[in-house]
Short mmCIF file of C-alpha atoms and ligand atoms in Angstrom, two decimals:
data_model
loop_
_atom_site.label_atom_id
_atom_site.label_comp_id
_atom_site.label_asym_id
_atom_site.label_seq_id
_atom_site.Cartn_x
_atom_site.Cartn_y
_atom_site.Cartn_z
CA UNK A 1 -12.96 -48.76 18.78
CA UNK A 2 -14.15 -45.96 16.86
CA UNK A 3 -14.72 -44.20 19.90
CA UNK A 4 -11.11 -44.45 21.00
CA UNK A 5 -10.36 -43.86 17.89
CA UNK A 6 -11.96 -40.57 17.65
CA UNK A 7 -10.54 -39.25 20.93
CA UNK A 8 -6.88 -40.32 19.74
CA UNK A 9 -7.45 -37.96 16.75
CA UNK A 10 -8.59 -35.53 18.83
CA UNK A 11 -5.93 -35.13 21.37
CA UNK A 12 -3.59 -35.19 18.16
CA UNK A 13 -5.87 -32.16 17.24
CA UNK A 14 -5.29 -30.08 20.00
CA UNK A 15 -1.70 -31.14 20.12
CA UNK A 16 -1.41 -28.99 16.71
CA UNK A 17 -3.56 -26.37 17.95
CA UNK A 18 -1.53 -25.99 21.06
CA UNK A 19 1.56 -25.80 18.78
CA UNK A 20 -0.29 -23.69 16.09
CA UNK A 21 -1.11 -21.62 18.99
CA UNK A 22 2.52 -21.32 20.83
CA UNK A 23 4.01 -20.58 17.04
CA UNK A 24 1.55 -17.68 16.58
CA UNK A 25 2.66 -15.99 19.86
CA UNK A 26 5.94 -16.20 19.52
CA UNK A 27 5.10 -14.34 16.18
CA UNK A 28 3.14 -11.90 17.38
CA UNK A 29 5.83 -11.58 20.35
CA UNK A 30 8.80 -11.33 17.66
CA UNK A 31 6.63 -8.42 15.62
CA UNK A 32 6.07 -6.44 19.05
CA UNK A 33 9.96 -6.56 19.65
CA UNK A 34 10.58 -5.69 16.03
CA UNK A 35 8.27 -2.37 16.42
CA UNK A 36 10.20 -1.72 19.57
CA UNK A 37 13.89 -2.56 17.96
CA UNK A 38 12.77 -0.53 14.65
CA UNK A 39 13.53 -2.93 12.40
CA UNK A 40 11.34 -1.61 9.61
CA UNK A 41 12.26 -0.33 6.85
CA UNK A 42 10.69 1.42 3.61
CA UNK A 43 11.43 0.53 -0.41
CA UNK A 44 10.30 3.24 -2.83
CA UNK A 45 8.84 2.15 -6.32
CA UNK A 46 8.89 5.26 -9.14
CA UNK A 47 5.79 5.63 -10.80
CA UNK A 48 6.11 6.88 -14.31
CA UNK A 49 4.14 9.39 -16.15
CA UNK A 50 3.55 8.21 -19.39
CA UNK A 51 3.63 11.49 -21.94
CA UNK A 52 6.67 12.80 -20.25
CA UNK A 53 8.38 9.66 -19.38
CA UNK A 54 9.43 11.26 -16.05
CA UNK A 55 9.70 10.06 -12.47
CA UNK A 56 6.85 12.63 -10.78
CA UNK A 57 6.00 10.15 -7.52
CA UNK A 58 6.96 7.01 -5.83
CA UNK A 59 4.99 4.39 -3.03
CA UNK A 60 6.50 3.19 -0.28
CA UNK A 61 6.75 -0.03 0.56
CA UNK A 62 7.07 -1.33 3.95
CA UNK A 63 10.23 -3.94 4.73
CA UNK A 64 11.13 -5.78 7.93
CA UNK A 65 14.83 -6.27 8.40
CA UNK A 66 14.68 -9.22 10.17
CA UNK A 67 17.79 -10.27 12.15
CA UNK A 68 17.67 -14.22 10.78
CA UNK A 69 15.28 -14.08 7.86
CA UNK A 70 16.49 -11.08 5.95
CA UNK A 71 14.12 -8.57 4.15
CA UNK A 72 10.87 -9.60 5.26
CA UNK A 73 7.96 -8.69 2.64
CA UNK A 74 4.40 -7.12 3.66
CA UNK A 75 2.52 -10.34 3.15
CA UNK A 76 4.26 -11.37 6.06
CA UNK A 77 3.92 -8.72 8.12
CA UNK A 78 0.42 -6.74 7.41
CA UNK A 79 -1.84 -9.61 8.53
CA UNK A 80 -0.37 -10.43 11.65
CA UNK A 81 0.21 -6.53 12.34
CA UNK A 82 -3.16 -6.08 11.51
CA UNK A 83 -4.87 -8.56 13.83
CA UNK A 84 -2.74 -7.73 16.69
CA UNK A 85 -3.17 -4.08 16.53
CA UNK A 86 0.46 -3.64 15.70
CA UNK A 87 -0.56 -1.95 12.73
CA UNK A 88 -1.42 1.47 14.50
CA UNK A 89 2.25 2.26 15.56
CA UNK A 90 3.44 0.56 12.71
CA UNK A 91 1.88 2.08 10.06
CA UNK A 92 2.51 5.40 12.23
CA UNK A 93 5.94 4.79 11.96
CA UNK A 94 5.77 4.27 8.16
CA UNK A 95 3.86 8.05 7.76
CA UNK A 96 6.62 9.39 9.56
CA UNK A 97 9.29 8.02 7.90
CA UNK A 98 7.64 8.79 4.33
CA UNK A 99 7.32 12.37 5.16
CA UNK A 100 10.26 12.73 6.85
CA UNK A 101 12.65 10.73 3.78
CA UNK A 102 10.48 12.75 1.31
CA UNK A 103 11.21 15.78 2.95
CA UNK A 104 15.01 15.12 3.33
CA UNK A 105 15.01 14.26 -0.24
CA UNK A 106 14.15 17.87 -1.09
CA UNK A 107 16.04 19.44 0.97
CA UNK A 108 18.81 17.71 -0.64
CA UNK A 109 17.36 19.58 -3.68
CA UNK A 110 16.02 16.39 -5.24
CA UNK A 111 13.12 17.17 -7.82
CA UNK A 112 10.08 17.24 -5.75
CA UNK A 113 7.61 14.00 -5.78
CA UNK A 114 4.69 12.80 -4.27
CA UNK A 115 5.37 10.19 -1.64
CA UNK A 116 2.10 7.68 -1.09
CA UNK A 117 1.81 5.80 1.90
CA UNK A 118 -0.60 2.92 2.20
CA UNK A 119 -3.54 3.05 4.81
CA UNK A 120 -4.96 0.02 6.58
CA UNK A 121 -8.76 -0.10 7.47
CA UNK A 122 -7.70 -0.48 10.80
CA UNK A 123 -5.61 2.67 11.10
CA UNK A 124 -8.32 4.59 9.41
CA UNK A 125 -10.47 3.71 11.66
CA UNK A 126 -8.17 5.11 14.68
CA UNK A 127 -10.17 7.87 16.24
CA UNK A 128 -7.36 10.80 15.91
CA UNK A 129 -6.12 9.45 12.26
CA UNK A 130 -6.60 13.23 10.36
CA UNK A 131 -4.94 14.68 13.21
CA UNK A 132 -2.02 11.94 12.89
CA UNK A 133 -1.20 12.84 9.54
CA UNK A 134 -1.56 16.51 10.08
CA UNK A 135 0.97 15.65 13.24
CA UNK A 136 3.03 13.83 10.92
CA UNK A 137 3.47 16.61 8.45
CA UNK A 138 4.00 19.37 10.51
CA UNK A 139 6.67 17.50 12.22
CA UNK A 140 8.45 16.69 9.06
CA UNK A 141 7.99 20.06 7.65
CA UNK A 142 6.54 18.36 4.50
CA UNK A 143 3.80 19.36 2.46
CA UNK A 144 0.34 18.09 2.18
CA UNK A 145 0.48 18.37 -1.58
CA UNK A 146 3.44 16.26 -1.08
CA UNK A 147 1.71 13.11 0.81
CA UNK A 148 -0.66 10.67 -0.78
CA UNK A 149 -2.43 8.36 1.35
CA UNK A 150 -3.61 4.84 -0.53
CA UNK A 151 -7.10 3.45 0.40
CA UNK A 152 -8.57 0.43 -0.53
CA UNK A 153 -12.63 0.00 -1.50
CA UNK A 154 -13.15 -2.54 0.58
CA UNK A 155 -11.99 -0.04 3.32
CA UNK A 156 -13.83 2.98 2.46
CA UNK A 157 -17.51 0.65 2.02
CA UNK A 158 -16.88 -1.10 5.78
CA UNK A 159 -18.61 2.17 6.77
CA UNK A 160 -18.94 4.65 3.25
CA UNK A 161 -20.67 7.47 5.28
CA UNK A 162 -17.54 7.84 8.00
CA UNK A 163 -15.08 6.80 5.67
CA UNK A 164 -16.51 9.90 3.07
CA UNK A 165 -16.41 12.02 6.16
CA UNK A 166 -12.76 10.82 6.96
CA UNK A 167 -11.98 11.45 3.43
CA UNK A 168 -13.16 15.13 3.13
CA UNK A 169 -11.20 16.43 6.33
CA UNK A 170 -7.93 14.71 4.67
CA UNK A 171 -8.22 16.91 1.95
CA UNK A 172 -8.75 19.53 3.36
CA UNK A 173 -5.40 19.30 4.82
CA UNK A 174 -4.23 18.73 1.64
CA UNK A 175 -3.40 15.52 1.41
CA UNK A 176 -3.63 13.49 -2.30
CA UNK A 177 -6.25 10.44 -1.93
CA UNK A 178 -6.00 7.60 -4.03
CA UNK A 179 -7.79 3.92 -4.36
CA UNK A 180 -5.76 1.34 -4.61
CA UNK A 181 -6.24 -2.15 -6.02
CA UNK A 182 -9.06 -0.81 -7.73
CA UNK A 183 -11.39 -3.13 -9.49
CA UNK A 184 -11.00 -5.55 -6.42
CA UNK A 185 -13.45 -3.95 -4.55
CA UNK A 186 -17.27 -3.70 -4.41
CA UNK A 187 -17.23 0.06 -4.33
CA UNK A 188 -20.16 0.95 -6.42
CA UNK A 189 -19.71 3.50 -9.23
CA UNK A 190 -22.22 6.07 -7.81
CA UNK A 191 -20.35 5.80 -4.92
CA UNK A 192 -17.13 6.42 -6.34
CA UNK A 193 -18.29 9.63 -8.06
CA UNK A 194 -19.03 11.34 -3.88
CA UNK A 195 -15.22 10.18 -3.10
CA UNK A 196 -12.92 12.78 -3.03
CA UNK A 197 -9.97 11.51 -4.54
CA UNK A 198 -7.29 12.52 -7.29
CA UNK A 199 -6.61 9.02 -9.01
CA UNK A 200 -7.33 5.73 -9.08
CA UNK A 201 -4.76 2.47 -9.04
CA UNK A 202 -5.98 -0.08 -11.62
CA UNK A 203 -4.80 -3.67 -9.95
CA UNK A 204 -1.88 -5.32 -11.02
CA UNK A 205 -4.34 -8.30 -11.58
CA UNK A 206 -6.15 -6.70 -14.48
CA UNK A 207 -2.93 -4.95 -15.83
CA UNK A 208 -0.90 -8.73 -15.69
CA UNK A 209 -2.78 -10.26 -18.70
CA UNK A 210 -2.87 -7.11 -21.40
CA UNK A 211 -2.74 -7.15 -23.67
CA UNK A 212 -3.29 -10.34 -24.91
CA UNK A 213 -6.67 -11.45 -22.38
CA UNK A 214 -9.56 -9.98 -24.03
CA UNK A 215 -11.71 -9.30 -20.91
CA UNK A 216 -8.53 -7.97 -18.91
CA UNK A 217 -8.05 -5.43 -22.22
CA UNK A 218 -12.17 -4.94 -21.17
CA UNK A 219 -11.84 -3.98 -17.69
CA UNK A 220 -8.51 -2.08 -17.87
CA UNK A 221 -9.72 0.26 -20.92
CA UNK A 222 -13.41 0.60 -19.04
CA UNK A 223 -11.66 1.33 -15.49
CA UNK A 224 -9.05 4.39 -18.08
CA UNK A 225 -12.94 5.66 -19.32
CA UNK A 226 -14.18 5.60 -16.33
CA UNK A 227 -11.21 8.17 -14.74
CA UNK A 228 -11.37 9.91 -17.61
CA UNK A 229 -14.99 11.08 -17.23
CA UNK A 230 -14.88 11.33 -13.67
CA UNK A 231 -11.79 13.91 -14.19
CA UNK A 232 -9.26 12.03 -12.06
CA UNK A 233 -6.02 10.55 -13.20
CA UNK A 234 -5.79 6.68 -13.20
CA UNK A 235 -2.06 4.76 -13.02
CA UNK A 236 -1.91 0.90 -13.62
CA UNK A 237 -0.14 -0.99 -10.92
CA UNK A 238 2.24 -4.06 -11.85
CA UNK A 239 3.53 -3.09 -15.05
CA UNK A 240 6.35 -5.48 -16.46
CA UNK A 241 6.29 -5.31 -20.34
CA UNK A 242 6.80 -3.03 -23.43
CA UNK A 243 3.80 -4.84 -24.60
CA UNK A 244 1.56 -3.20 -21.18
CA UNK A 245 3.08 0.46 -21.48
CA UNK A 246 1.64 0.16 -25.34
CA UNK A 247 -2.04 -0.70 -24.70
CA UNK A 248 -1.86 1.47 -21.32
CA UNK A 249 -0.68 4.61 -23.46
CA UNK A 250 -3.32 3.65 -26.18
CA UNK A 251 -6.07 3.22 -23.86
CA UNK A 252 -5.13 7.30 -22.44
CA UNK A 253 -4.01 5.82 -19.11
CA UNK A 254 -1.78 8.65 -17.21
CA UNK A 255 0.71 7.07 -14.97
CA UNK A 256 3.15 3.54 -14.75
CA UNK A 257 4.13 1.54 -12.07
CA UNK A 258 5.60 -1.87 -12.10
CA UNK A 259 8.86 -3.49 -12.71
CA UNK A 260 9.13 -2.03 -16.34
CA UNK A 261 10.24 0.95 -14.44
CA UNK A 262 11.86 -0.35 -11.59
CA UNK A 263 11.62 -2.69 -8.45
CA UNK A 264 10.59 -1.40 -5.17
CA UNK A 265 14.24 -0.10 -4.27
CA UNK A 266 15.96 1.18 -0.61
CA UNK A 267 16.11 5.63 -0.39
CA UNK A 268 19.65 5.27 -1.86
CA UNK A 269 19.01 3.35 -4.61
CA UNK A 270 15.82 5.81 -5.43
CA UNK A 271 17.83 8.74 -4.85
CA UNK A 272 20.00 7.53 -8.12
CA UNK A 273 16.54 6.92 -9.81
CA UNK A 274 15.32 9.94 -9.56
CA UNK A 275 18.33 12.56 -9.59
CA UNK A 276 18.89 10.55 -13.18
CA UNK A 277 16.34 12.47 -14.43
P1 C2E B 1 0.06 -2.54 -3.10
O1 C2E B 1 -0.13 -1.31 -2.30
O2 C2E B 1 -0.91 -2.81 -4.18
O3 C2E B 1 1.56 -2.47 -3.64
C1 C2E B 1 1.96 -2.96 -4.87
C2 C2E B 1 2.65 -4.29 -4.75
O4 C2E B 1 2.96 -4.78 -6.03
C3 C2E B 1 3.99 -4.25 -4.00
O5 C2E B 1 4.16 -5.48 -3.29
C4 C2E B 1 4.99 -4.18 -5.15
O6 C2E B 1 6.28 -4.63 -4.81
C5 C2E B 1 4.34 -5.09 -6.15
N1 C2E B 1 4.75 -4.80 -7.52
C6 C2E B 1 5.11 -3.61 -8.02
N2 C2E B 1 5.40 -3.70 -9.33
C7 C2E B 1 5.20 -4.98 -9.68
C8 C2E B 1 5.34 -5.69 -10.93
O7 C2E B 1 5.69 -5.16 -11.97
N3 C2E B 1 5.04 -7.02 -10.89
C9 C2E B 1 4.64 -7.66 -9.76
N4 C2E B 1 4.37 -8.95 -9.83
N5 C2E B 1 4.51 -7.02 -8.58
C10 C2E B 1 4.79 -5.69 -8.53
P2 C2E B 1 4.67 -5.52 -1.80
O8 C2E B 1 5.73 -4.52 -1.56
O9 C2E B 1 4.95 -6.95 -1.50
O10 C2E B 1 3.38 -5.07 -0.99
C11 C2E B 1 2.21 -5.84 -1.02
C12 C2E B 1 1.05 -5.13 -0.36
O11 C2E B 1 1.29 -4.94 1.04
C13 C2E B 1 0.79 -3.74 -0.91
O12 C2E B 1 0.06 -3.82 -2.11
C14 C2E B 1 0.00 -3.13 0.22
O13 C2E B 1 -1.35 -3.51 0.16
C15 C2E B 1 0.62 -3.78 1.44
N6 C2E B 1 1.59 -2.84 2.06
C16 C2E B 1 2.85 -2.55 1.71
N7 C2E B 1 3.38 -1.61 2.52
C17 C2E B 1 2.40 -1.28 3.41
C18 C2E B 1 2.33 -0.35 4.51
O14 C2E B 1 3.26 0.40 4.83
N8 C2E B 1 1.14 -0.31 5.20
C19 C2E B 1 0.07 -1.09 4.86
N9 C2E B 1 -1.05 -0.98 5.59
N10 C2E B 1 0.12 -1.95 3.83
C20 C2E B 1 1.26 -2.06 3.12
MG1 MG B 2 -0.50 0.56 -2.64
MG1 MG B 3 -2.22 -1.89 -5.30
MG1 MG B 4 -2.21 -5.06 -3.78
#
């Protein structure tokens, strides 16, 4: 009996696999046709600086536009893109599009901003990347100074010495490097100091409990210190409160970015943002 019993369970199991199986396909299928329909589209969030109070850059934020579900948010989109490849020409599209909607925005005589674009390790990793963003901002007509490109640690330490490498020719285009999520990582702090970047993006997971959480206060004012003496400007991420902007600006952080200042918004709302300046 317990035999039987233990093969009914297991044709129930691969029953749900099959299904899990089918349901993932028909995702990965729906993505792939979603790339091809160009269904994606990018939100802007203003970051802040915090002595003048101005608007000086915004990230973009990728959207899908789904037909049925609506505005479809990265957490549902990245993994999947990223495991079926479909990050390459998506996050190629999303360069693109940030250079060119940065671009259009000055030539519409906008103030000028920095537009950052988030990298996946996977995309980094593409064997032509530097020559991809130099593509992408020669065909816009944006630039470099104009373009940041996010990075994670835990993508630069997969493989420090090429991503280093990586990392040098990118600024010698010109490009602006940051780290993002930083304090998530393991990147090591000798490390950190041979990374050519201009700032570092303290996690909105640190930045959610100040103040108030002593060893959030801890991190947040050691990870300000530590941009400070490394010479490179540092911007919290996820910043909702009065409260945050007042122990950010006491602690000599530089930059703001969070719902305090405003939600990740489409081009048309951010165009209102930032011409209110
Ligand atoms: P991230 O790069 O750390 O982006 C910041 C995330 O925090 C965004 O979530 C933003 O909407 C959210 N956020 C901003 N301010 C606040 C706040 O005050 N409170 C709270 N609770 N959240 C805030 P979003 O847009 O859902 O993106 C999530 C992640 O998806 C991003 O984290 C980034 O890692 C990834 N992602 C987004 N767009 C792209 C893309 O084009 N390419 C790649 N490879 N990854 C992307
Ligand atoms: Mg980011
Ligand atoms: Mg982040
Ligand atoms: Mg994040």
């Amino acid at each position: 009996r317990a035999k039987e019993v233990g093969r009914n369970n297991l044709q129930l199991f691969d029953a749900e696999m099959a299904a899990k199986v089918r349901a993932k396909l028909r995702r990965h299928e729906e993505l792939r046709d979603a790339v091809a329909r160009g269904e994606f589209v990018l939100h802007y969030q203003p970051e802040m600086n915090l002595k003048t109070g101005r608007i000086f850059a915004a990230e973009s934020l990728l959207r899908w536009q789904h037909p049925e579900r609506g505005l479809v948010a990265p957490a549902d989109i990245i993994p999947l893109a990223e495991e079926t490849g479909l990050i390459v020409p998506i996050g190629d599209w999303v360069l693109n599009e940030a250079c060119r909607q940065n671009r259009a925005w000055q030539d519409e005589g906008l103030p000028p901003i920095v537009v950052s674009v988030n990298v996946s390790a996977r995309q980094f990793r593409e064997r032509n990347w530097v020559s991809r963003v130099a593509q992408a901002l020669e065909e816009s007509g944006l630039e470099a100074r104009y373009l940041e490109l996010e990075l994670t640690e835990s993508l630069i330490m997969q493989d420090v010495g090429a991503a280093i490498a990586t990392m040098h020719e990118l600024e010698a285009l010109g490009v602006h490097l940051a780290i993002d999520d930083f304090g998530t990582g393991y990147s090591s702090l000798s490390a950190l100091k041979s990374f050519p970047v201009r700032r570092l993006k303290i996690d909105q997971s640190f930045v959610q409990h100040v103040p108030g959480d002593a060893d959030d206060m801890a991190i947040t004012g050691a990870i300000i210190s530590l941009a400070q003496k490394l010479q490179i400007e540092v911007i919290a991420e996820g910043v909702e409160t009065q409260a945050q902007v007042d122990f950010l600006q006491a602690s000599g952080c530089d930059d703001v970015q969070g719902y305090f200042v405003s939600r990740p918004v489409a081009p048309t709302e951010f165009v209102t943002l930032l011409a209110g300046l």
